[in-house]
PDB file of C-alpha atoms in Angstrom:
ATOM      1  CA  UNK V  23      48.559   3.192  -6.658  1.00 57.00           C
ATOM      2  CA  UNK V  24      46.217   5.813  -8.527  1.00 61.00           C
ATOM      3  CA  UNK V  25      45.165   3.273 -11.070  1.00 60.00           C
ATOM      4  CA  UNK V  26      44.177   0.786  -8.278  1.00 52.00           C
ATOM      5  CA  UNK V  27      42.100   3.447  -6.596  1.00 55.00           C
ATOM      6  CA  UNK V  28      40.211   4.452  -9.895  1.00 54.00           C
ATOM      7  CA  UNK V  29      39.634   0.723 -10.789  1.00 49.00           C
ATOM      8  CA  UNK V  30      37.849   0.071  -7.332  1.00 44.00           C
ATOM      9  CA  UNK V  31      36.095   3.004  -7.640  1.00 49.00           C
ATOM     10  CA  UNK V  32      34.890   2.162 -11.581  1.00 51.00           C
ATOM     11  CA  UNK V  33      34.019  -1.186 -10.520  1.00 52.00           C
ATOM     12  CA  UNK V  34      32.142   0.286  -7.224  1.00 49.00           C
ATOM     13  CA  UNK V  35      30.031   2.328  -9.783  1.00 49.00           C
ATOM     14  CA  UNK V  36      29.147  -0.584 -12.029  1.00 53.00           C
ATOM     15  CA  UNK V  37      28.346  -2.594  -9.311  1.00 50.00           C
ATOM     16  CA  UNK V  38      26.124  -0.166  -8.019  1.00 49.00           C
ATOM     17  CA  UNK V  39      24.290   0.436 -11.227  1.00 51.00           C
ATOM     18  CA  UNK V  40      23.557  -3.338 -11.425  1.00 50.00           C
ATOM     19  CA  UNK V  41      22.601  -3.309  -7.891  1.00 44.00           C
ATOM     20  CA  UNK V  42      20.238  -0.421  -7.698  1.00 45.00           C
ATOM     21  CA  UNK V  43      18.686  -1.656 -11.469  1.00 49.00           C
ATOM     22  CA  UNK V  44      15.073  -2.675 -11.899  1.00 54.00           C
ATOM     23  CA  UNK V  45      13.255  -4.108  -8.927  1.00 65.00           C
ATOM     24  CA  UNK V  46      16.155  -2.517  -6.492  1.00 71.00           C
ATOM     25  CA  UNK V  47      15.230   0.787  -8.150  1.00 75.00           C
ATOM     26  CA  UNK V  48      11.808   0.481  -7.133  1.00 73.00           C
ATOM     27  CA  UNK V  49      12.933   0.379  -3.350  1.00 78.00           C
ATOM     28  CA  UNK V  50      14.823   3.293  -3.934  1.00 80.00           C
ATOM     29  CA  UNK V  51      12.085   5.625  -5.536  1.00 78.00           C
ATOM     30  CA  UNK V  52      10.309   7.977  -3.944  1.00 81.00           C
ATOM     31  CA  UNK V  53       6.297   8.353  -3.949  1.00 83.00           C
ATOM     32  CA  UNK V  54       6.741  10.845  -6.486  1.00 84.00           C
ATOM     33  CA  UNK V  55       9.250   9.014  -8.566  1.00 84.00           C
ATOM     34  CA  UNK V  56       6.804   5.946  -8.696  1.00 85.00           C
ATOM     35  CA  UNK V  57       4.016   8.198  -9.708  1.00 86.00           C
ATOM     36  CA  UNK V  58       6.099   9.203 -12.502  1.00 88.00           C
ATOM     37  CA  UNK V  59       6.990   5.519 -13.543  1.00 86.00           C
ATOM     38  CA  UNK V  60       3.352   4.861 -13.551  1.00 89.00           C
ATOM     39  CA  UNK V  61       2.956   7.501 -16.364  1.00 91.00           C
ATOM     40  CA  UNK V  62       5.710   6.032 -18.279  1.00 90.00           C
ATOM     41  CA  UNK V  63       4.118   2.767 -18.073  1.00 90.00           C
ATOM     42  CA  UNK V  64       0.923   4.316 -19.844  1.00 91.00           C
ATOM     43  CA  UNK V  65       3.091   5.200 -22.904  1.00 91.00           C
ATOM     44  CA  UNK V  66       3.020   2.807 -25.891  1.00 90.00           C
ATOM     45  CA  UNK V  67       4.497   3.293 -29.430  1.00 91.00           C
ATOM     46  CA  UNK V  68       2.143   6.009 -30.500  1.00 92.00           C
ATOM     47  CA  UNK V  69       3.146   8.072 -27.594  1.00 92.00           C
ATOM     48  CA  UNK V  70       4.638  11.082 -29.113  1.00 93.00           C
ATOM     49  CA  UNK V  71       7.507  13.715 -28.025  1.00 93.00           C
ATOM     50  CA  UNK V  72       4.620  16.386 -27.845  1.00 94.00           C
ATOM     51  CA  UNK V  73       2.798  13.846 -25.377  1.00 94.00           C
ATOM     52  CA  UNK V  74       5.879  13.274 -23.335  1.00 93.00           C
ATOM     53  CA  UNK V  75       6.710  17.262 -23.530  1.00 94.00           C
ATOM     54  CA  UNK V  76       2.756  17.575 -22.148  1.00 95.00           C
ATOM     55  CA  UNK V  77       3.548  15.556 -18.900  1.00 92.00           C
ATOM     56  CA  UNK V  78       7.367  16.622 -18.385  1.00 92.00           C
ATOM     57  CA  UNK V  79       7.548  20.310 -20.030  1.00 93.00           C
ATOM     58  CA  UNK V  80      10.335  21.103 -22.697  1.00 94.00           C
ATOM     59  CA  UNK V  81      13.144  18.498 -23.559  1.00 93.00           C
ATOM     60  CA  UNK V  82      16.587  19.570 -22.221  1.00 94.00           C
ATOM     61  CA  UNK V  83      18.373  17.637 -24.659  1.00 90.00           C
ATOM     62  CA  UNK V  84      17.810  15.786 -28.016  1.00 86.00           C
ATOM     63  CA  UNK V  85      19.687  14.665 -30.865  1.00 89.00           C
ATOM     64  CA  UNK V  86      19.534  16.356 -34.149  1.00 85.00           C
ATOM     65  CA  UNK V  87      17.011  13.823 -35.773  1.00 88.00           C
ATOM     66  CA  UNK V  88      14.968  13.723 -32.581  1.00 86.00           C
ATOM     67  CA  UNK V  89      15.849  10.046 -32.080  1.00 90.00           C
ATOM     68  CA  UNK V  90      16.797  10.330 -28.571  1.00 94.00           C
ATOM     69  CA  UNK V  91      15.541  13.128 -26.446  1.00 94.00           C
ATOM     70  CA  UNK V  92      15.984  13.879 -22.465  1.00 95.00           C
ATOM     71  CA  UNK V  93      13.759  15.508 -19.624  1.00 94.00           C
ATOM     72  CA  UNK V  94      14.691  16.408 -16.663  1.00 93.00           C
ATOM     73  CA  UNK V  95      11.906  16.045 -13.907  1.00 90.00           C
ATOM     74  CA  UNK V  96      12.268  17.939 -10.502  1.00 87.00           C
ATOM     75  CA  UNK V  97      10.884  16.039  -7.656  1.00 81.00           C
ATOM     76  CA  UNK V  98      11.549  16.067  -3.795  1.00 77.00           C
ATOM     77  CA  UNK V  99      14.424  18.455  -4.425  1.00 81.00           C
ATOM     78  CA  UNK V 100      16.104  15.821  -6.482  1.00 83.00           C
ATOM     79  CA  UNK V 101      15.972  15.809 -10.240  1.00 88.00           C
ATOM     80  CA  UNK V 102      15.690  12.728 -12.370  1.00 89.00           C
ATOM     81  CA  UNK V 103      15.916  12.304 -16.014  1.00 93.00           C
ATOM     82  CA  UNK V 104      13.531  10.650 -18.473  1.00 93.00           C
ATOM     83  CA  UNK V 105      15.453   9.732 -21.713  1.00 95.00           C
ATOM     84  CA  UNK V 106      13.110   8.678 -24.845  1.00 95.00           C
ATOM     85  CA  UNK V 107      14.330   6.868 -27.821  1.00 94.00           C
ATOM     86  CA  UNK V 108      12.336   6.986 -31.061  1.00 93.00           C
ATOM     87  CA  UNK V 109      14.881   4.783 -33.055  1.00 89.00           C
ATOM     88  CA  UNK V 110      12.037   3.380 -35.358  1.00 88.00           C
ATOM     89  CA  UNK V 111      10.065   6.560 -35.749  1.00 89.00           C
ATOM     90  CA  UNK V 112       7.817   5.323 -32.838  1.00 93.00           C
ATOM     91  CA  UNK V 113       8.644   5.264 -29.170  1.00 93.00           C
ATOM     92  CA  UNK V 114      10.870   2.322 -28.527  1.00 93.00           C
ATOM     93  CA  UNK V 115      12.169   2.722 -24.964  1.00 93.00           C
ATOM     94  CA  UNK V 116      12.406   5.033 -22.046  1.00 93.00           C
ATOM     95  CA  UNK V 117      14.968   5.117 -19.533  1.00 92.00           C
ATOM     96  CA  UNK V 118      14.203   6.911 -16.126  1.00 89.00           C
ATOM     97  CA  UNK V 119      17.241   7.590 -14.277  1.00 88.00           C
ATOM     98  CA  UNK V 120      18.461   9.019 -11.138  1.00 86.00           C
ATOM     99  CA  UNK V 121      21.790  10.046  -9.350  1.00 82.00           C
ATOM    100  CA  UNK V 122      20.742  10.253  -6.076  1.00 76.00           C
ATOM    101  CA  UNK V 123      20.492   7.776  -4.920  1.00 77.00           C
ATOM    102  CA  UNK V 124      21.965   6.245  -8.281  1.00 82.00           C
ATOM    103  CA  UNK V 125      19.344   3.907 -10.093  1.00 85.00           C
ATOM    104  CA  UNK V 126      18.073   2.937 -13.444  1.00 85.00           C
ATOM    105  CA  UNK V 127      14.841   1.778 -14.975  1.00 87.00           C
ATOM    106  CA  UNK V 128      14.094   1.001 -18.293  1.00 90.00           C
ATOM    107  CA  UNK V 129      11.268   0.396 -20.130  1.00 89.00           C
ATOM    108  CA  UNK V 130      10.503  -1.209 -23.820  1.00 92.00           C
ATOM    109  CA  UNK V 131       7.248  -0.366 -25.777  1.00 88.00           C
ATOM    110  CA  UNK V 132       5.332  -2.201 -28.029  1.00 81.00           C
ATOM    111  CA  UNK V 133       1.831  -1.431 -29.561  1.00 77.00           C
ATOM    112  CA  UNK V 134       0.071  -2.601 -26.727  1.00 72.00           C
ATOM    113  CA  UNK V 135       2.101  -0.823 -24.074  1.00 69.00           C
ATOM    114  CA  UNK V 136       5.171  -1.749 -21.744  1.00 75.00           C
ATOM    115  CA  UNK V 137       6.479  -4.969 -23.195  1.00 68.00           C
ATOM    116  CA  UNK V 138       9.417  -5.558 -20.698  1.00 68.00           C
ATOM    117  CA  UNK V 139      11.023  -3.470 -17.707  1.00 74.00           C
ATOM    118  CA  UNK V 140      14.352  -3.729 -16.709  1.00 67.00           C
TER     119      UNK V 140
END
């Protein structure tokens, strides 16, 4: 019984994540969150950790070699997370995540700016 309840819960969370990804995430975002997304869209591969910190303050978490760095952004009494990936020494990807309501938005970067959004 407990296993089946846990399984239903996990499947529900996975479904909620995919349901609220990309375009659905735009619907769930508040106006300040959409403003943050516009800032993220202005980044490109030359955007540095310092540039992102200028926008969102000091990082709350990072890997030892700074390939993955996270910032918390407080808006409308809710906290969203901006997670930047510098896997090749340049900005490759940013995830913009919320737990209330649950959604995620990912931007992939090239030298010309945003290459793909999911």
